[in-house]
Amino acid sequence: MTTTALPVHRREQPLLARIADALYWLGRYLARAEGTVRVVQAYHDALFDLPVGAELGWTVLLRLSGTEELFRDRYQPLLGGEQLPDAGPGEDQVLPFCLLDLSNPSALRSSLRAVRANARTAAALLPMEVAAAVHDLWQLAQDGPVVVPDRARRLAWLGDLLVATTAVGRVAEETLGRDQPGVLLGLGRALERADLTCRVLEAWAPALERTADPFAAIHRATVLRALHAEAVFRRGGWRLQNPLAVPLFVLLEEAFPGSVRSELGTCLTLLEALPFPCRATAALLQAGTVLDDAVSTAEALLPSVVAPAVRTVLTGVHGQLTQLWKLPASPPGTAATASRARARRVPVGPRRLRVLHRSRYRYEEPASASTTEDHLRPRATPRQRLVAHQLTVDPAPATTTPLLDPFGNHLVVFSVDEPHRALEVTASSTVELLPSASPASSPPWETVRHLLQLDRHAAVLEARRFVPGSRKAPASPTLAAYAAESFPPGRPLHEAALDLACRIRQDFAYLPGSTTVSTPVEEVFDARRGVCQDFAHLAVACLRSRGLAARYVSGYLLLAAGTPVDPRAQASHAWFAVFVPGAGWLDLDPTNEPLVSDHHVTLAWGRDYDDVAPLRGTVRGGGTQHLEVEVLVELVDD
């Protein structure tokens, strides 16, 4: 007997709200300080390239930080109530205000002070290297009042600050890892960088939108330098002469890590590592949809239009993120904790099941040789752990080769070279199962469909393999029309998929012998009858017909105690799963109770039955074959 020990995955407890909040804002203020330095450096460079009178004036830095009104409140009283000059405030007024004024919450020194304050709040979780780097950064910031009035010394100081700020972020990423502190800090940095990209576009919009400006290319290059994107822009073959190139690049180009699309994808990836409900996932997906809609027309590509629209959605994402760790908490073991655990169906312990699957092939004449492949070893999943597995073949095979198929399923190929009139394959497995639950929330199904078409992150790329129709689960207009009742506009994906599973269970009769493994799903749909494999194929085909990712799952089913033998409660079983961003794959059973839980054992998954047939092979000779299958699933009493 072969026993496979799987790694134990530690489930972290949520951090205290004030610690989580401090880590998130530490990431945001680090990115804000770094972005401010880059913007000021880029504007200085532009002043050398533009002739006198063609520059935008220093108010562009005020527009960037949204502090024009605050600046006027500061400086109009100093001018005796007079209006600021038509030419706008000068360098000697704007730069001290944007870089040094601690009463300005968007000033560079204000951001660096916030970095130090949040680092102190989260000091217990920050490595010494991060604390030391933050201390050095703050000490460097104290030189600002002395060096800012002198342009040459100012530029050198900004260069040193950029190096120090970047060092803090790099050290934090290297030392915090991908557990909660690192994830929260990373979320803050990614969202702030996305917001900065929109603010830079909005601030430079007047120059970018002037069609007859002979210096337009210089302004576009300045935007790229401010976002540290110029090198990637040029390597990608983009051209500054194209007025739409810069907005499209900084908003959508996934090859540029600072683009809004890339940063939203980073947030989605980081959210998957959090131990509490990811309510911000839907907001992030909605932000991606708004982003695509905002750049879908030539008019909307104007930076003054698209940047504020995307920033508004990013503000909503920020609100959802900050609510994640502000949920009310109760001490372990209290009634409130138990109530929430019941509501979320948190398991009190795993259920252990034993599965025996025996297949006997009998041949009318001796077979000289046979080659067989099996998918009989249960998979490891977040809710399933393989405790033991043993495969026995009689007669003993000459060769046995364990493999992984293209979908990550365990596959064993074995060959029997001696003459035989029978072949018996027995798989014995023991698994531990946890209940699964429908996600508390999910994005609208149209948003998920859009994400599957555009996103390039690993989880979505893997799910995209299950969008096109396959031979046994093809997409079709007929099935799209049947599924449409469950998929009205704006409905959350998990609700729509659950409704589809319930409708199939109600509309189709379970009738053993009415179909075979080769019966097309269209015939099943027309006849309104079939078995569990047919219903799984039907659900998968319906979801693919709506442009969603769905896979066929092969496994076993444990009958409830006292349940009479019922044809719809087969021990050898099949169901389907739909991809829900942020929550993973949601397994649903259209033959029995829809929600797959700790009485379903997962063997393998693929596009349809052909990918995961429990046994298939070739026989040389043997004549007519007869197959007998015996499956037993039982609860193990520990």
XYZ file of C-alpha atoms in Angstrom:
638
model
C 0.000 0.000 0.000
C 1.282 3.427 -0.937
C 0.581 6.295 1.413
C 0.994 9.852 0.218
C 1.447 12.517 2.857
C 0.344 15.915 1.670
C 1.723 19.152 3.137
C -0.305 20.807 5.838
C -1.530 24.207 4.722
C -1.595 26.642 7.620
C -4.650 28.867 7.676
C -3.688 32.227 9.143
C -5.891 34.123 11.558
C -6.780 37.678 10.474
C -4.554 40.397 11.888
C -5.780 43.047 14.275
C -7.598 45.759 12.349
C -5.159 48.527 13.295
C -2.154 46.388 12.286
C -3.728 45.413 8.969
C -4.687 49.025 8.316
C -1.152 50.209 9.098
C 0.415 47.685 6.715
C -1.966 48.641 3.917
C -1.296 52.355 4.357
C 2.420 51.748 4.676
C 2.291 50.303 1.170
C 0.175 53.174 -0.132
C 2.355 55.939 1.313
C 5.536 54.262 0.079
C 4.133 54.180 -3.466
C 2.841 57.747 -3.109
C 6.226 59.080 -2.018
C 8.024 57.237 -4.794
C 5.514 58.504 -7.356
C 5.835 62.114 -6.152
C 9.605 62.002 -6.542
C 9.377 60.571 -10.070
C 6.811 63.156 -11.141
C 8.907 66.100 -9.918
C 12.024 64.667 -11.570
C 10.165 64.152 -14.852
C 8.835 67.709 -14.799
C 12.315 69.094 -14.244
C 13.483 67.120 -17.286
C 10.628 68.530 -19.360
C 11.637 72.084 -18.471
C 14.973 71.519 -20.188
C 13.294 70.132 -23.315
C 10.506 72.714 -23.708
C 11.098 76.284 -24.849
C 10.078 79.181 -22.628
C 6.311 79.655 -22.814
C 5.555 76.106 -23.903
C 5.748 74.570 -20.432
C 2.600 73.855 -18.463
C 3.528 75.904 -15.431
C 3.965 74.538 -11.946
C 0.234 74.189 -11.354
C 0.452 70.779 -13.025
C 1.951 69.478 -9.760
C -0.996 70.914 -7.854
C -3.473 69.279 -10.226
C -1.634 66.013 -9.817
C -2.094 65.973 -6.045
C -5.545 67.587 -6.097
C -4.370 70.436 -3.854
C -5.095 73.510 -5.984
C -7.778 74.798 -3.617
C -5.644 74.100 -0.558
C -2.738 75.934 -2.170
C -4.922 78.976 -2.888
C -6.111 78.998 0.715
C -2.485 79.080 1.817
C -1.138 81.728 -0.545
C -3.976 84.163 -1.307
C -3.900 85.590 2.257
C -0.168 86.151 1.807
C -0.917 88.172 -1.331
C -3.336 90.464 0.481
C -6.430 88.723 -0.861
C -5.429 89.311 -4.470
C -5.888 86.622 -7.075
C -2.874 84.605 -8.034
C -1.154 85.863 -11.202
C -2.505 84.636 -14.542
C 0.781 82.867 -15.165
C 0.112 80.804 -12.070
C 2.275 80.312 -8.997
C 5.969 79.836 -9.481
C 8.520 77.192 -8.651
C 9.518 78.857 -5.377
C 5.923 78.591 -4.116
C 4.683 75.272 -5.518
C 7.665 73.036 -4.809
C 7.994 73.837 -1.084
C 4.233 73.283 -0.797
C 4.305 69.936 -2.701
C 7.503 68.628 -1.174
C 7.873 70.017 2.357
C 4.630 71.475 3.755
C 3.480 69.095 6.483
C 0.095 70.828 6.569
C -0.399 69.538 3.016
C -1.435 65.857 3.391
C -0.234 65.129 -0.152
C 3.230 66.631 0.313
C 6.240 64.373 -0.026
C 7.336 64.858 3.591
C 3.757 64.176 4.764
C 3.855 60.851 2.915
C 7.235 59.984 4.415
C 5.998 60.910 7.888
C 3.014 58.601 7.344
C 5.397 55.842 6.241
C 7.275 56.156 9.531
C 4.067 56.301 11.622
C 2.528 53.209 10.014
C 5.817 51.322 10.258
C 5.839 52.040 13.995
C 2.266 50.780 14.380
C 3.136 47.520 12.594
C 6.610 47.275 14.116
C 5.924 43.914 15.752
C 5.450 42.290 12.343
C 8.105 44.154 10.358
C 11.614 42.666 10.068
C 14.487 44.766 11.378
C 15.685 45.385 7.822
C 12.438 47.188 6.979
C 12.496 49.264 10.154
C 16.106 50.281 9.491
C 15.331 51.245 5.886
C 12.345 53.357 7.008
C 14.505 55.108 9.613
C 17.171 55.969 7.012
C 14.487 57.263 4.651
C 13.031 59.572 7.290
C 16.453 60.922 8.213
C 17.107 61.730 4.573
C 13.771 63.550 4.366
C 14.939 65.994 7.085
C 17.370 67.577 4.620
C 14.514 68.854 2.458
C 14.025 72.367 3.914
C 17.715 73.108 3.329
C 18.155 71.728 -0.188
C 14.784 72.359 -1.915
C 15.370 76.103 -2.608
C 18.473 75.231 -4.624
C 17.530 73.413 -7.851
C 20.784 71.479 -8.250
C 20.828 70.279 -4.637
C 17.093 69.578 -4.857
C 17.549 67.229 -7.800
C 20.355 65.375 -6.037
C 18.200 65.060 -2.902
C 15.255 63.742 -4.908
C 17.532 61.156 -6.518
C 18.682 59.968 -3.097
C 15.090 59.861 -1.859
C 14.027 57.759 -4.846
C 16.770 55.229 -4.135
C 15.878 55.098 -0.436
C 12.114 54.801 -1.041
C 12.600 52.060 -3.608
C 14.902 50.260 -1.169
C 12.217 50.220 1.540
C 9.706 48.668 -0.853
C 12.201 46.101 -2.126
C 13.321 45.070 1.363
C 9.699 44.809 2.496
C 8.778 42.541 -0.436
C 11.821 40.315 0.136
C 11.355 39.926 3.898
C 7.573 39.917 4.401
C 6.826 37.160 1.874
C 3.306 36.271 0.758
C 1.569 35.919 4.100
C -0.803 38.561 5.435
C 1.668 41.408 6.181
C 3.274 41.150 2.753
C -0.091 40.814 1.004
C -1.602 43.850 2.733
C 1.431 46.000 2.023
C 1.430 44.803 -1.579
C -2.266 45.663 -1.977
C -1.615 49.201 -0.800
C 1.317 49.708 -3.170
C -0.517 48.254 -6.191
C -3.665 50.303 -5.694
C -1.710 53.527 -5.099
C 0.324 52.985 -8.259
C -2.862 52.440 -10.289
C -4.311 55.637 -8.825
C -1.071 57.520 -9.565
C -1.231 56.461 -13.213
C -4.711 57.959 -13.524
C -3.722 61.154 -11.687
C -0.710 61.701 -13.956
C -2.887 61.262 -17.039
C -5.460 63.675 -15.658
C -2.873 66.280 -14.665
C -1.246 66.268 -18.102
C -4.565 66.018 -19.980
C -4.531 69.617 -21.295
C -1.179 69.058 -23.023
C -1.955 65.519 -24.199
C -5.239 66.567 -25.798
C -3.904 69.527 -27.789
C -3.939 68.148 -31.327
C -1.868 70.977 -32.859
C 0.815 71.163 -30.178
C 4.298 70.878 -31.778
C 5.691 69.758 -28.428
C 3.108 67.005 -27.820
C 5.756 64.266 -28.031
C 7.719 65.916 -25.211
C 4.649 66.016 -22.975
C 3.889 62.361 -23.724
C 7.475 61.411 -22.897
C 7.168 63.344 -19.632
C 4.109 61.287 -18.656
C 6.035 58.090 -19.361
C 9.047 59.252 -17.316
C 6.785 60.226 -14.424
C 5.463 56.648 -14.381
C 8.870 55.052 -15.004
C 7.447 53.585 -18.218
C 9.541 55.093 -21.010
C 11.879 52.121 -21.505
C 9.086 49.534 -21.627
C 7.090 51.799 -23.946
C 9.895 52.044 -26.484
C 10.821 48.341 -26.295
C 7.225 47.439 -27.034
C 7.310 49.277 -30.356
C 4.914 52.047 -29.272
C 5.331 55.463 -30.902
C 5.066 58.879 -29.242
C 3.659 60.318 -32.476
C 0.427 58.389 -31.906
C -1.775 60.556 -29.624
C -3.573 57.480 -28.243
C -0.437 55.448 -27.555
C 0.421 56.832 -24.107
C -3.110 56.604 -22.593
C -3.584 53.088 -23.968
C -0.156 51.974 -22.770
C -0.353 53.219 -19.185
C -3.938 52.016 -18.781
C -3.973 48.619 -20.504
C -0.469 47.340 -21.327
C 0.150 44.253 -19.180
C 3.847 44.225 -20.104
C 4.158 47.442 -18.060
C 3.910 46.543 -14.342
C 2.627 50.005 -13.438
C -0.332 50.041 -15.826
C -3.778 50.150 -14.275
C -4.661 46.725 -15.689
C -1.468 45.144 -14.322
C -1.973 46.646 -10.872
C -5.600 45.460 -10.732
C -4.421 41.976 -11.655
C -1.798 42.129 -8.909
C -4.503 43.010 -6.385
C -6.639 40.058 -7.519
C -3.697 37.677 -7.125
C -2.823 39.013 -3.663
C -6.428 38.782 -2.447
C -6.385 35.009 -2.962
C -3.842 34.696 -0.117
C -5.971 36.452 2.499
C -7.701 34.295 5.153
C -10.855 36.403 5.292
C -13.628 36.869 2.715
C -12.376 38.754 -0.341
C -15.295 41.129 -0.791
C -13.079 43.450 -2.802
C -12.793 40.910 -5.623
C -16.061 41.970 -7.223
C -15.039 45.625 -7.004
C -11.711 44.851 -8.667
C -13.383 42.952 -11.472
C -15.858 45.787 -11.898
C -12.913 48.193 -12.101
C -11.483 46.113 -14.940
C -14.799 46.276 -16.781
C -15.064 50.036 -16.308
C -11.501 50.398 -17.542
C -12.261 48.481 -20.728
C -15.529 50.325 -21.262
C -13.804 53.671 -20.693
C -11.307 53.105 -23.513
C -13.770 51.500 -25.918
C -14.481 54.702 -27.859
C -12.271 57.409 -29.309
C -14.006 60.105 -27.252
C -13.452 58.224 -24.004
C -9.749 57.872 -24.750
C -9.308 61.522 -23.842
C -7.284 61.454 -20.588
C -9.565 64.098 -19.068
C -12.483 61.661 -19.500
C -11.055 58.213 -18.872
C -8.759 59.025 -15.927
C -11.480 60.428 -13.596
C -13.829 57.536 -14.492
C -11.254 54.908 -13.577
C -10.178 56.788 -10.444
C -13.777 56.785 -9.208
C -13.901 53.008 -9.464
C -10.504 52.677 -7.785
C -11.887 54.680 -4.879
C -14.615 52.062 -4.553
C -12.011 49.292 -4.593
C -10.118 51.082 -1.823
C -13.296 51.265 0.257
C -13.906 47.542 -0.146
C -10.299 46.695 0.726
C -10.288 48.722 3.922
C -13.494 46.999 5.032
C -11.894 43.561 4.804
C -10.089 43.785 8.120
C -12.657 45.954 9.906
C -15.198 43.162 10.435
C -16.298 42.720 14.073
C -14.304 40.025 15.812
C -15.155 37.816 18.815
C -12.781 35.826 21.042
C -12.324 32.176 20.011
C -14.988 29.879 21.363
C -17.669 32.517 21.858
C -21.227 32.082 20.685
C -20.748 34.739 18.016
C -17.787 32.859 16.585
C -19.735 29.613 16.528
C -22.673 31.330 14.864
C -20.478 32.807 12.117
C -18.787 29.446 11.632
C -22.157 27.783 11.101
C -23.217 30.515 8.701
C -20.035 30.054 6.666
C -20.173 26.251 7.033
C -16.711 26.073 8.572
C -16.048 22.366 9.234
C -15.354 21.097 12.734
C -13.192 18.301 11.343
C -12.517 16.237 8.249
C -14.598 13.262 7.173
C -12.623 10.165 6.175
C -13.947 8.001 3.339
C -12.697 4.764 1.825
C -13.343 3.987 -1.844
C -13.023 0.594 -3.523
C -13.283 0.588 -7.315
C -12.997 -2.807 -9.017
C -13.301 -3.347 -12.781
C -13.301 -6.825 -14.398
C -12.808 -7.283 -18.145
C -13.653 -10.750 -19.503
C -12.786 -11.802 -23.060
C -14.417 -14.539 -25.137
C -10.988 -15.465 -26.493
C -7.523 -15.123 -24.984
C -6.077 -11.625 -25.426
C -2.390 -11.686 -26.333
C -1.666 -8.229 -24.856
C -3.396 -5.144 -23.497
C -2.480 -1.582 -22.592
C -4.651 0.334 -20.130
C -4.622 3.806 -18.603
C -6.525 4.727 -15.453
C -7.659 7.877 -13.658
C -8.352 6.134 -10.344
C -6.110 8.040 -7.925
C -8.032 10.862 -6.140
C -6.676 14.375 -6.543
C -5.473 16.678 -3.799
C -7.738 19.738 -3.541
C -8.303 22.466 -0.918
C -11.062 20.318 0.596
C -9.649 16.848 -0.099
C -6.514 15.090 1.176
C -5.373 11.704 -0.077
C -4.423 9.501 2.885
C -3.653 6.231 1.069
C -3.955 4.718 -2.390
C -3.237 1.261 -3.769
C -3.642 -0.063 -7.308
C -3.712 -3.811 -7.996
C -3.759 -5.375 -11.457
C -4.322 -9.076 -12.201
C -2.515 -10.447 -14.153
C 0.503 -8.448 -13.066
C 1.522 -5.892 -15.703
C 4.901 -6.015 -17.388
C 5.255 -2.222 -17.180
C 3.597 0.425 -15.026
C 4.143 4.136 -15.640
C 2.692 6.831 -13.366
C 2.113 10.191 -15.100
C 0.317 13.508 -14.822
C -2.090 14.334 -17.644
C -2.416 17.850 -19.127
C -4.926 18.816 -16.436
C -2.779 17.716 -13.490
C -4.687 14.477 -12.859
C -2.865 11.320 -11.781
C -2.654 8.854 -14.651
C -1.220 5.318 -14.625
C -0.450 3.452 -17.865
C 0.215 -0.292 -17.573
C 0.702 -3.087 -20.080
C 0.032 -6.822 -19.783
C 2.133 -8.796 -22.288
C 1.104 -12.375 -21.453
C -2.047 -14.075 -22.860
C -5.062 -13.576 -20.585
C -8.838 -14.126 -20.710
C -9.589 -11.638 -17.940
C -8.178 -8.401 -16.539
C -9.061 -7.149 -13.075
C -8.109 -3.653 -11.904
C -8.723 -2.737 -8.251
C -8.121 0.730 -6.803
C -8.418 1.270 -3.056
C -8.224 4.839 -1.743
C -8.723 6.613 1.547
C -9.359 10.361 1.597
C -10.155 13.065 4.134
C -12.767 15.624 3.108
C -13.870 19.026 4.338
C -17.245 20.536 3.451
C -17.291 23.174 0.758
C -19.634 26.127 0.583
C -20.979 28.515 -1.989
C -19.013 31.793 -1.908
C -20.653 34.597 0.018
C -20.365 36.800 -3.047
C -19.107 36.709 -6.599
C -18.841 39.155 -9.502
C -21.626 39.464 -12.061
C -21.346 36.698 -14.622
C -20.783 39.191 -17.467
C -17.786 40.619 -15.588
C -16.280 37.150 -15.252
C -16.843 36.461 -18.939
C -15.028 39.687 -19.779
C -12.172 38.846 -17.408
C -11.699 35.436 -19.036
C -11.185 37.120 -22.389
C -8.538 39.611 -21.275
C -6.766 38.732 -18.027
C -3.375 37.005 -18.229
C -2.812 35.913 -14.652
C -2.101 32.257 -13.977
C -5.456 31.283 -12.455
C -7.404 32.923 -15.274
C -5.145 31.481 -17.972
C -5.703 28.011 -16.525
C -9.470 28.584 -16.395
C -9.500 29.864 -19.977
C -8.700 26.328 -21.173
C -12.227 25.343 -20.128
C -14.098 28.069 -22.026
C -14.156 26.585 -25.575
C -16.587 23.777 -26.275
C -15.348 20.186 -26.470
C -16.630 17.100 -28.281
C -18.941 15.952 -25.489
C -19.720 19.424 -24.083
C -19.969 21.791 -27.066
C -21.233 25.353 -26.899
C -24.409 25.982 -28.897
C -27.105 28.666 -29.302
C -29.758 26.220 -28.089
C -27.971 25.624 -24.791
C -27.159 29.324 -24.443
C -30.881 30.041 -24.716
C -31.709 27.390 -22.088
C -29.103 28.827 -19.696
C -30.262 32.425 -20.287
C -33.061 32.058 -17.719
C -30.440 31.508 -15.015
C -28.164 34.292 -16.276
C -30.071 37.595 -16.287
C -27.917 40.743 -16.564
C -25.916 41.570 -13.445
C -26.613 38.344 -11.554
C -23.685 37.101 -9.419
C -22.025 34.137 -11.077
C -22.354 31.719 -8.156
C -26.114 32.366 -7.923
C -26.581 31.862 -11.650
C -24.597 28.598 -11.721
C -26.464 27.252 -8.683
C -29.785 28.086 -10.308
C -28.700 26.305 -13.503
C -27.824 23.145 -11.545
C -31.217 23.187 -9.792
C -33.077 23.656 -13.070
C -31.291 20.708 -14.686
C -32.216 18.556 -11.704
C -35.866 19.573 -12.046
C -36.190 19.542 -15.845
C -34.381 16.270 -16.640
C -35.292 12.743 -15.591
C -32.606 10.421 -14.248
C -33.049 7.236 -16.291
C -30.226 4.643 -16.265
C -29.719 2.920 -19.590
C -31.313 5.752 -21.571
C -27.909 6.941 -22.805
C -24.346 5.715 -23.305
C -21.014 7.495 -22.889
C -21.162 8.392 -26.588
C -24.652 9.979 -26.561
C -24.364 13.613 -27.749
C -25.448 16.273 -25.276
C -27.916 17.620 -27.857
C -29.818 14.309 -27.751
C -29.865 14.417 -23.961
C -31.271 17.941 -24.107
C -34.000 16.987 -26.577
C -34.976 13.772 -24.732
C -34.860 15.461 -21.288
C -33.376 12.342 -19.700
C -29.987 10.831 -18.946
C -27.555 9.982 -16.141
C -25.093 11.968 -14.036
C -22.433 12.143 -16.778
C -25.033 13.552 -19.182
C -26.192 16.187 -16.724
C -22.609 17.231 -15.989
C -21.912 17.547 -19.723
C -25.132 19.529 -20.167
C -24.242 22.011 -17.407
C -20.702 22.439 -18.732
C -21.997 23.033 -22.262
C -24.540 25.593 -21.017
C -21.877 27.556 -19.135
C -19.498 27.500 -22.095
C -22.324 28.693 -24.310
C -22.459 31.796 -22.079
C -18.692 32.340 -22.454
C -17.775 31.009 -18.986
C -15.160 28.496 -17.836
C -16.598 25.130 -16.759
C -15.018 21.707 -16.293
C -16.267 18.138 -16.004
C -15.432 16.404 -12.704
C -15.238 12.630 -12.227
C -15.523 11.079 -8.778
C -17.616 9.154 -6.285
C -20.579 9.826 -4.050
C -21.201 8.599 -0.499
C -24.828 7.664 0.142
C -26.320 9.196 3.266
C -27.031 6.799 6.098
C -30.432 5.178 5.651
C -30.777 6.348 2.057
C -32.477 3.718 -0.076
C -30.645 2.638 -3.180
C -31.649 5.260 -5.703
C -30.434 5.475 -9.272
C -29.647 9.157 -8.939
C -27.327 8.457 -5.957
C -24.590 6.555 -7.742
C -21.312 5.868 -6.005
C -19.482 6.305 -9.325
C -20.411 9.846 -10.125
C -19.835 13.035 -12.141
C -20.607 16.723 -11.671
C -19.297 20.088 -12.900
C -17.346 23.099 -11.630
C -17.468 26.749 -12.703
C -14.605 29.236 -12.304
C -15.347 32.102 -9.884
C -12.514 34.698 -9.730
C -11.277 35.243 -6.201
C -12.954 32.079 -4.916
C -11.568 29.468 -7.318
C -13.708 26.667 -8.727
C -17.237 26.150 -7.426
C -18.325 22.473 -7.663
C -22.037 21.821 -8.231
C -23.941 18.558 -8.672
C -26.940 18.801 -11.045
C -27.999 15.218 -10.240
C -28.310 15.388 -6.442
C -28.175 18.204 -3.910
C -26.488 20.961 -5.925
C -23.686 21.954 -3.561
C -20.808 19.472 -3.627
C -19.578 18.807 -0.101
C -17.821 16.215 2.055
C -19.700 13.271 0.533
C -18.211 13.824 -2.957
C -14.767 12.340 -3.664
C -12.946 14.007 -6.554
C -10.976 11.758 -8.893
C -10.091 13.961 -11.861
C -11.305 16.841 -13.982
C -11.073 17.807 -17.615
C -13.002 19.245 -20.534
C -15.394 16.273 -20.605
C -15.605 12.537 -19.929
C -13.077 11.672 -22.629
C -10.336 13.458 -20.676
C -10.957 11.627 -17.390
C -12.466 8.210 -18.146
C -11.663 5.977 -15.136
C -10.328 3.217 -17.414
C -9.619 3.027 -21.118
C -7.231 0.993 -23.215
C -6.549 -1.279 -26.155
C -6.584 -5.073 -26.378
C -4.903 -7.299 -28.941
C -7.289 -10.173 -29.666
C -9.794 -11.268 -27.057
C -12.971 -11.051 -29.162
C -16.048 -9.651 -27.469
C -15.446 -7.959 -24.103
C -17.647 -8.004 -21.014
C -17.131 -5.391 -18.289
C -18.280 -5.553 -14.673
C -17.748 -2.587 -12.364
C -18.092 -2.588 -8.585
C -17.770 0.609 -6.560
C -18.029 0.894 -2.790
C -17.782 4.167 -0.852
C -17.926 3.955 2.926
C -17.351 6.180 5.918
C -14.302 5.265 8.011
C -14.799 5.450 11.778
C -11.541 6.877 13.179
